[in-house]
Tab-separated table of C-alpha atoms and ligand atoms in Angstrom:
chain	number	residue	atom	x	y	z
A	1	UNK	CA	28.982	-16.768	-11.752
A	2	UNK	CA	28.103	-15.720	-8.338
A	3	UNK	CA	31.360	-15.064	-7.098
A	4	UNK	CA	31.626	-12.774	-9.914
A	5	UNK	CA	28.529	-11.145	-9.307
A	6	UNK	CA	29.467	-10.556	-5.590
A	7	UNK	CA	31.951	-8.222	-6.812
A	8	UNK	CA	29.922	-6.349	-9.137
A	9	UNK	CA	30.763	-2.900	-9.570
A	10	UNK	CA	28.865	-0.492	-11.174
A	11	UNK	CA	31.434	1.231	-13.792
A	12	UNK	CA	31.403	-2.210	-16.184
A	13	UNK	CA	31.305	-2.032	-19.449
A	14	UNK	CA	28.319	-3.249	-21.337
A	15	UNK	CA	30.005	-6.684	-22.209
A	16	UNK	CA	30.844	-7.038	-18.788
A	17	UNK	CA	27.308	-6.500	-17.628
A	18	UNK	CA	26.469	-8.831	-19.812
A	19	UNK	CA	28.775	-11.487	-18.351
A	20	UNK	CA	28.062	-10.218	-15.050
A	21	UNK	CA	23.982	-11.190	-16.003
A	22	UNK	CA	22.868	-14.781	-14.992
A	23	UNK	CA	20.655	-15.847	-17.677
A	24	UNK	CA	18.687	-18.502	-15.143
A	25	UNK	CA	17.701	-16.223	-12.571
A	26	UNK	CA	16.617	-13.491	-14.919
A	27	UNK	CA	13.497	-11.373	-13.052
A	28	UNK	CA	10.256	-12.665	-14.450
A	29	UNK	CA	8.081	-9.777	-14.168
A	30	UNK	CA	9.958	-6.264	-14.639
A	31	UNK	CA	7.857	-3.354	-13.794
A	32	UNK	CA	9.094	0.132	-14.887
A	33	UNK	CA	7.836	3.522	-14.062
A	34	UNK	CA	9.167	5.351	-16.998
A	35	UNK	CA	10.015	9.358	-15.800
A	36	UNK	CA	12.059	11.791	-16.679
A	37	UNK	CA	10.454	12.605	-20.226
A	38	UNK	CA	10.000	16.764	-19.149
A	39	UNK	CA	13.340	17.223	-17.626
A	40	UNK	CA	15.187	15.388	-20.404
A	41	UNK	CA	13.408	17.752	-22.702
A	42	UNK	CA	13.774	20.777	-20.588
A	43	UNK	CA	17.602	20.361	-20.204
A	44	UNK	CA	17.948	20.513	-23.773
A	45	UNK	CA	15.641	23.798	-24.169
A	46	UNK	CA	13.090	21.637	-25.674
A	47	UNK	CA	9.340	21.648	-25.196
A	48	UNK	CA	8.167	18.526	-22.775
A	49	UNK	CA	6.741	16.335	-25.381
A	50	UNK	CA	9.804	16.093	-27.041
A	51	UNK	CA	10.995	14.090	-24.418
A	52	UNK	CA	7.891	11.649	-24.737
A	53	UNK	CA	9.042	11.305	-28.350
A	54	UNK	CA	12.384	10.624	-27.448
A	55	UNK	CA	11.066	8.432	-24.352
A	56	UNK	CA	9.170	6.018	-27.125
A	57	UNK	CA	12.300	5.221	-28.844
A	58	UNK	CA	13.570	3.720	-25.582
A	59	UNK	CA	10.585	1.757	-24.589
A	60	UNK	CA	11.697	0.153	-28.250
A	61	UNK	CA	14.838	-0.761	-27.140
A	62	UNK	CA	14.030	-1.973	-23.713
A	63	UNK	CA	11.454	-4.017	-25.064
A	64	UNK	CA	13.585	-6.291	-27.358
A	65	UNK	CA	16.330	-6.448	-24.854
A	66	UNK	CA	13.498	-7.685	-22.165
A	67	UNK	CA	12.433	-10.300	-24.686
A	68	UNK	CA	16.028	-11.401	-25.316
A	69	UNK	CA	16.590	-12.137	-21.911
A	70	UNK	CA	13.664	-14.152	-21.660
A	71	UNK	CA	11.339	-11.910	-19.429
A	72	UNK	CA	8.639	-13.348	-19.483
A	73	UNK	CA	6.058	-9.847	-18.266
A	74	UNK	CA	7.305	-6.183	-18.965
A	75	UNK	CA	4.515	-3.746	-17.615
A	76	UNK	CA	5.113	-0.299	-18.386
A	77	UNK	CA	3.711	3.146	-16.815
A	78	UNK	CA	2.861	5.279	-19.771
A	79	UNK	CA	0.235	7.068	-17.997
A	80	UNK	CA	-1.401	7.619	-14.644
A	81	UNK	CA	-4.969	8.405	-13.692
A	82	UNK	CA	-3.582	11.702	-12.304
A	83	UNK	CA	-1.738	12.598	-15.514
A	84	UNK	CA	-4.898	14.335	-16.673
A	85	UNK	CA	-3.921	17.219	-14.656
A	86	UNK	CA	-1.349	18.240	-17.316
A	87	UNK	CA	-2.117	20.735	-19.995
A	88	UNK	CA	-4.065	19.265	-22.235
A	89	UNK	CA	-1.445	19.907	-25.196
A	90	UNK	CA	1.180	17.788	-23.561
A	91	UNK	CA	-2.538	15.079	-22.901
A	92	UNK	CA	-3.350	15.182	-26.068
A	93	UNK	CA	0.447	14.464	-27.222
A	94	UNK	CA	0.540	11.510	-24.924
A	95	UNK	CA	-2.646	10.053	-25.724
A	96	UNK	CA	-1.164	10.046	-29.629
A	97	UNK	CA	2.038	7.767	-28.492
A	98	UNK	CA	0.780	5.077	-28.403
A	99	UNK	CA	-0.974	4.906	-31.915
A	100	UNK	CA	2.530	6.277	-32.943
A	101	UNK	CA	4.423	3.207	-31.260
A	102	UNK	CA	1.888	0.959	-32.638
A	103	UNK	CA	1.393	2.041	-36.169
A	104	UNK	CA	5.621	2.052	-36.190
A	105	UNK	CA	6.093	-1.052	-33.984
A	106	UNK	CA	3.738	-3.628	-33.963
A	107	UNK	CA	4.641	-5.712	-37.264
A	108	UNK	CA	7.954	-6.308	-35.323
A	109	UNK	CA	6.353	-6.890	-32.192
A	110	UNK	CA	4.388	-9.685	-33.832
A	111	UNK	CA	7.181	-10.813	-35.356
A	112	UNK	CA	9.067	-11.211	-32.253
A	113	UNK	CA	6.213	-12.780	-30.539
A	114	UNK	CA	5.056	-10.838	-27.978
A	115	UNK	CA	1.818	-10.156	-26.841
A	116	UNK	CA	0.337	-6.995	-25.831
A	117	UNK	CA	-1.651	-6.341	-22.913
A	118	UNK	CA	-3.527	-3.386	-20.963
A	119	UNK	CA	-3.785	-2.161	-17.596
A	120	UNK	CA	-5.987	0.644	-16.871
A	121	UNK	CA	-9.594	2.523	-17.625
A	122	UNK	CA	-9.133	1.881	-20.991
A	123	UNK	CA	-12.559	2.961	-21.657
A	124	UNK	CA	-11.801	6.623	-20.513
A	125	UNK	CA	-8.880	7.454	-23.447
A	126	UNK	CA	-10.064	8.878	-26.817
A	127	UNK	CA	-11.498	6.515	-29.497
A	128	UNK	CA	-8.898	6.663	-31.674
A	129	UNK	CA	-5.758	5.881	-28.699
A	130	UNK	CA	-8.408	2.766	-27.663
A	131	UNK	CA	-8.455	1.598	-30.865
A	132	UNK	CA	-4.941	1.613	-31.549
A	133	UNK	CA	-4.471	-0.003	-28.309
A	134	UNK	CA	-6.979	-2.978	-28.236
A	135	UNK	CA	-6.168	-3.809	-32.209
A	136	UNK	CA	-2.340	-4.391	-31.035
A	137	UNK	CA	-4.059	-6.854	-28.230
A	138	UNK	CA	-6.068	-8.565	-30.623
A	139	UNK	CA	-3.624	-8.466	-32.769
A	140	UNK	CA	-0.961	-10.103	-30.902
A	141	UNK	CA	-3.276	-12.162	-28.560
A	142	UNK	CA	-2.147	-15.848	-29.778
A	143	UNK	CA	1.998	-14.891	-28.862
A	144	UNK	CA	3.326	-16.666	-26.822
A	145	UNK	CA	6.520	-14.140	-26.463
A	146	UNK	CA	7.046	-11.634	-24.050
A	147	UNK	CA	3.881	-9.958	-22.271
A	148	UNK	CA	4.311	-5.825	-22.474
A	149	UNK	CA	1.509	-4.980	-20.390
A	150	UNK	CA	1.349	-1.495	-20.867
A	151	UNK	CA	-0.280	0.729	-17.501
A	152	UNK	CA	-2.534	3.252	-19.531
A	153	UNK	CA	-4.640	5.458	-17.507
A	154	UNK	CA	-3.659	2.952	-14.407
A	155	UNK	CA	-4.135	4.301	-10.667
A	156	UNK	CA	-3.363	1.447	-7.903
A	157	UNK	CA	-6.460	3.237	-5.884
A	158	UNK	CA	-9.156	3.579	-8.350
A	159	UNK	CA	-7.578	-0.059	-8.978
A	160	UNK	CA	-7.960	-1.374	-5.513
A	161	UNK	CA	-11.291	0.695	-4.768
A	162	UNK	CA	-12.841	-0.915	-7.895
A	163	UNK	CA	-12.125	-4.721	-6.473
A	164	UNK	CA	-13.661	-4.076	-3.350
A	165	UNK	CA	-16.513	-2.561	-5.288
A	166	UNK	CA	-17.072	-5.905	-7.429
A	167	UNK	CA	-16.195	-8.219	-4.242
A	168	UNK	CA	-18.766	-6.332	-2.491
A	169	UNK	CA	-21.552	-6.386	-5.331
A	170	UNK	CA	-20.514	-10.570	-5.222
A	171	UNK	CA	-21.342	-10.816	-1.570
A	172	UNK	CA	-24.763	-8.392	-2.216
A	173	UNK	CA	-25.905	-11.377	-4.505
A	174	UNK	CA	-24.948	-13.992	-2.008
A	175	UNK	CA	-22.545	-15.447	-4.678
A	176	UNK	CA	-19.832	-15.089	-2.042
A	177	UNK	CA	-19.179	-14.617	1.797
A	178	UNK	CA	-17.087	-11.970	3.672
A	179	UNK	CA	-15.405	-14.804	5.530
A	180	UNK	CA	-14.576	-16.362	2.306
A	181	UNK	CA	-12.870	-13.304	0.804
A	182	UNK	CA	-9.276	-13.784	0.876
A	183	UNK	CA	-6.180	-12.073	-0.955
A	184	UNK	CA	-6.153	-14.455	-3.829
A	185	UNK	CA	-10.059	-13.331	-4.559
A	186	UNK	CA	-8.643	-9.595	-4.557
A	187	UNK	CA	-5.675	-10.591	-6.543
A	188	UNK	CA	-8.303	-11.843	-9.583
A	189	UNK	CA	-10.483	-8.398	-9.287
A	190	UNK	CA	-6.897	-6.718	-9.594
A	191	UNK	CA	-5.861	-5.547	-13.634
A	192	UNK	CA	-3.088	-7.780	-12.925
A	193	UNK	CA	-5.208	-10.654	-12.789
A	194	UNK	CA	-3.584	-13.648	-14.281
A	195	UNK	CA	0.046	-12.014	-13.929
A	196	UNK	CA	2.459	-12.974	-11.245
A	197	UNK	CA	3.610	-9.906	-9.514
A	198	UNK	CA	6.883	-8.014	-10.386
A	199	UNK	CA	10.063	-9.169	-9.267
A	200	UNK	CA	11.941	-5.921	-10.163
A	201	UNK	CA	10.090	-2.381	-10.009
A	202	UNK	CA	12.671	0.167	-11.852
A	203	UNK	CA	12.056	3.858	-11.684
A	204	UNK	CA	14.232	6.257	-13.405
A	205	UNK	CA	14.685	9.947	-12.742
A	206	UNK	CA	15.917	10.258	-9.966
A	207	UNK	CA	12.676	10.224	-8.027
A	208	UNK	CA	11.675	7.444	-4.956
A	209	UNK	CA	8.098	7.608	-4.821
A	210	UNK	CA	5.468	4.659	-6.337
A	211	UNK	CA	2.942	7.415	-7.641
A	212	UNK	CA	0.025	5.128	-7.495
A	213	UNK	CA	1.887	2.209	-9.194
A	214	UNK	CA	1.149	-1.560	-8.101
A	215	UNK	CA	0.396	-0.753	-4.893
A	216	UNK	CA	-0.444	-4.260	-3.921
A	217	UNK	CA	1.390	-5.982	-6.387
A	218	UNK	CA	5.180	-4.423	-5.320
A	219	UNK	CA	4.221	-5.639	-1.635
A	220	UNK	CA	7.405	-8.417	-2.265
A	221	UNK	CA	9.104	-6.668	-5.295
A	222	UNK	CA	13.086	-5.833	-5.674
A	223	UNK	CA	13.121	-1.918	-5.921
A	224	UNK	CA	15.731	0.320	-8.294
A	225	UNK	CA	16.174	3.749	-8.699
A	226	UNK	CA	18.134	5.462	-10.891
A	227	UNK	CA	18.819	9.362	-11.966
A	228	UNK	CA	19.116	8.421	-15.209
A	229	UNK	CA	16.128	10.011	-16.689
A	230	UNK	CA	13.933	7.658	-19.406
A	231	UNK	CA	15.022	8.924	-22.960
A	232	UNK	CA	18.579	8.648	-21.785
A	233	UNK	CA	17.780	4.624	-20.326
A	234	UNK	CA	19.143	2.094	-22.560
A	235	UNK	CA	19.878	-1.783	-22.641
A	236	UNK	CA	23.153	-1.358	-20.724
A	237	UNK	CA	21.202	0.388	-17.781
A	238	UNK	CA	18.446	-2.505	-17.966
A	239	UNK	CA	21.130	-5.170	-17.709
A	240	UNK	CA	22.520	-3.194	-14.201
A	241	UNK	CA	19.090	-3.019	-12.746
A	242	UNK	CA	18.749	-6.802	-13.432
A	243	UNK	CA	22.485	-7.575	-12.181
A	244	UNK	CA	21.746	-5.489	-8.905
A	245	UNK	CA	18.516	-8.247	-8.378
A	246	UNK	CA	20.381	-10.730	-8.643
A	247	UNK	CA	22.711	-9.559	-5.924
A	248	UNK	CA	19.847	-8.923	-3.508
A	249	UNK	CA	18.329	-11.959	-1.150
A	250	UNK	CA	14.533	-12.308	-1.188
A	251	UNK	CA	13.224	-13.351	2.337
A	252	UNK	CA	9.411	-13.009	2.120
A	253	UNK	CA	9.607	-12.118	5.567
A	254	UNK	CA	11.720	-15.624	6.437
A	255	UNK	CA	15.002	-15.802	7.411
B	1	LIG	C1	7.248	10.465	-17.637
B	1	LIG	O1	7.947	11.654	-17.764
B	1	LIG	C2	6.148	10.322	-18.652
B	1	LIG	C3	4.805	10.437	-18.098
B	1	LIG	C4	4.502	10.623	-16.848
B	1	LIG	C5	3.711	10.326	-19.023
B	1	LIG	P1	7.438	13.009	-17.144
B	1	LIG	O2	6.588	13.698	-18.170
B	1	LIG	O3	6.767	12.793	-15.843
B	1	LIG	O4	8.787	13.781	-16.962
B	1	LIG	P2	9.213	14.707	-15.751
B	1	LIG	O5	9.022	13.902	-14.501
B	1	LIG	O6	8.315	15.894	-15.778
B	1	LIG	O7	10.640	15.038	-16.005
B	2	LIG	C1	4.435	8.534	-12.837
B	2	LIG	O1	5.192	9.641	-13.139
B	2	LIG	C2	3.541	8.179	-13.992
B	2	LIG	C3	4.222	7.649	-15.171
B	2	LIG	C4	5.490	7.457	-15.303
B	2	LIG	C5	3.349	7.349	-16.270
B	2	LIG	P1	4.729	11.112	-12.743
B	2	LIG	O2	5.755	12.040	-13.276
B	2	LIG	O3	3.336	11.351	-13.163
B	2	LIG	O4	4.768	11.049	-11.150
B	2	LIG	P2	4.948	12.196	-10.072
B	2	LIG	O5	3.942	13.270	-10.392
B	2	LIG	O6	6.338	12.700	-10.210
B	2	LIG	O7	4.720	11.526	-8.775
B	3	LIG	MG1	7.447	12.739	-13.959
């Protein structure tokens, strides 16, 4: 398998891919910043949220295939804490989604066993996008499946800034000391608390930025970019990012 993999190319077919895939050292945590939705849409003549619409069909897709190959975390960016800045039409669209996905989805998410999780100032999105949201977590919260933690409203700053905030109120009531604090203590004020970190962050579109994603979390992660954009992302594309990983040698730093 991995002298096959060592001459991985990346015009394979799908069932090649697949070959190419080793099912034993599949990425445990995949990570995806999912962009792309506005051009897609705009290269088509189409208004932005069209894209979004066409963007939820995918997370679909990538979602079962994630679960077939045994991934055991799938956190997706759906939405930043600086995607307010849009206009509020193409807000107000994206803050529908996920009731959409939901209302659509989540029978066959249940059925599949996965469990749905949240990452983000949840308390901030409308009432009826929170409820949708933390009925599909209650809902699935006994699977034992996939997790699809979804990043809704998520910023890696306000993330970070609001650990050292609750560290700091810990040590004001003498329940713990500076010296003590150490990175696993900031690991369990992060949203990512009882998650390992990703193994694989994908972005697609084209774009090589983090934009406030996992800022502490990615410190070890695998990194792909693509130029596909999101609504055009399928299975086949998933299988290459994952192929690519498990060409690449993690060092931690050692030799
Ligand atoms: C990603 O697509 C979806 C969200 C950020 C919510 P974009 O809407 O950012 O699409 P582009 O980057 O403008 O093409
Ligand atoms: C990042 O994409 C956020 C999500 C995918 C939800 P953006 O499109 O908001 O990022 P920038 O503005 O290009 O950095
Ligand atoms: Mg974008």
């Amino acid at each position: 398998m991995l002298g096959k993999l060592s001459k991985w190319k990346s015009n394979l077919t799908a069932q090649e891919l697949k070959e190419e895939i080793d099912l034993v050292e599949i990425p445990k945590h995949i990570a995806i910043i999912m962009d792309g939705n506005g051009r897609w849409a705009k290269n088509r003549g189409l208004p932005r949220i069209a894209g979004h619409r066409e963007g939820m069909k995918v997370v679909r897709k990538v979602v079962q295939k994630a679960n077939d190959l045994g991934v055991e975390v799938l956190t997706l960016y759906a939405f930043s804490t600086e995607n307010w800045k849009r206009p509020k039409t193409e807000v107000d669209y994206l803050m529908k989604l996920p009731e959409r996905f939901l209302n659509k989805e989540l029978p066959s998410l249940i059925e599949e066993n996965v469990k749905v999780r949240l990452m983000g100032s949840i308390e901030e999105l409308p009432e009826h996008t929170k409820r949708a949201v933390i009925k599909a977590v209650k809902d699935t919260e006994n699977n034992t499946g996939l997790i699809l933690n979804f990043a809704l409203n998520y910023g890696s700053r306000f993330e970070l800034m609001n650990a050292v905030k609750e560290i700091s109120r810990q040590v004001e009531l003498g329940k713990l000391k500076t010296d003590d604090i150490n990175e696993s203590i900031l690991e369990q004020h992060l949203m990512t608390a009882e998650l390992r970190d990703p193994d694989l962050l994908i972005r697609t579109s084209g774009e090589i930025r983090l934009s406030n994603f996992m800022l502490w979390q990615v410190a070890y992660s695998e990194f792909w970019f693509t130029d596909v954009l999101w609504p055009d992302f399928n299975e086949s594309h998933l299988e290459e990012a994952i192929a690519v990983y498990q060409k690449r040698a993690r060092r931690y730093g050692g030799v």
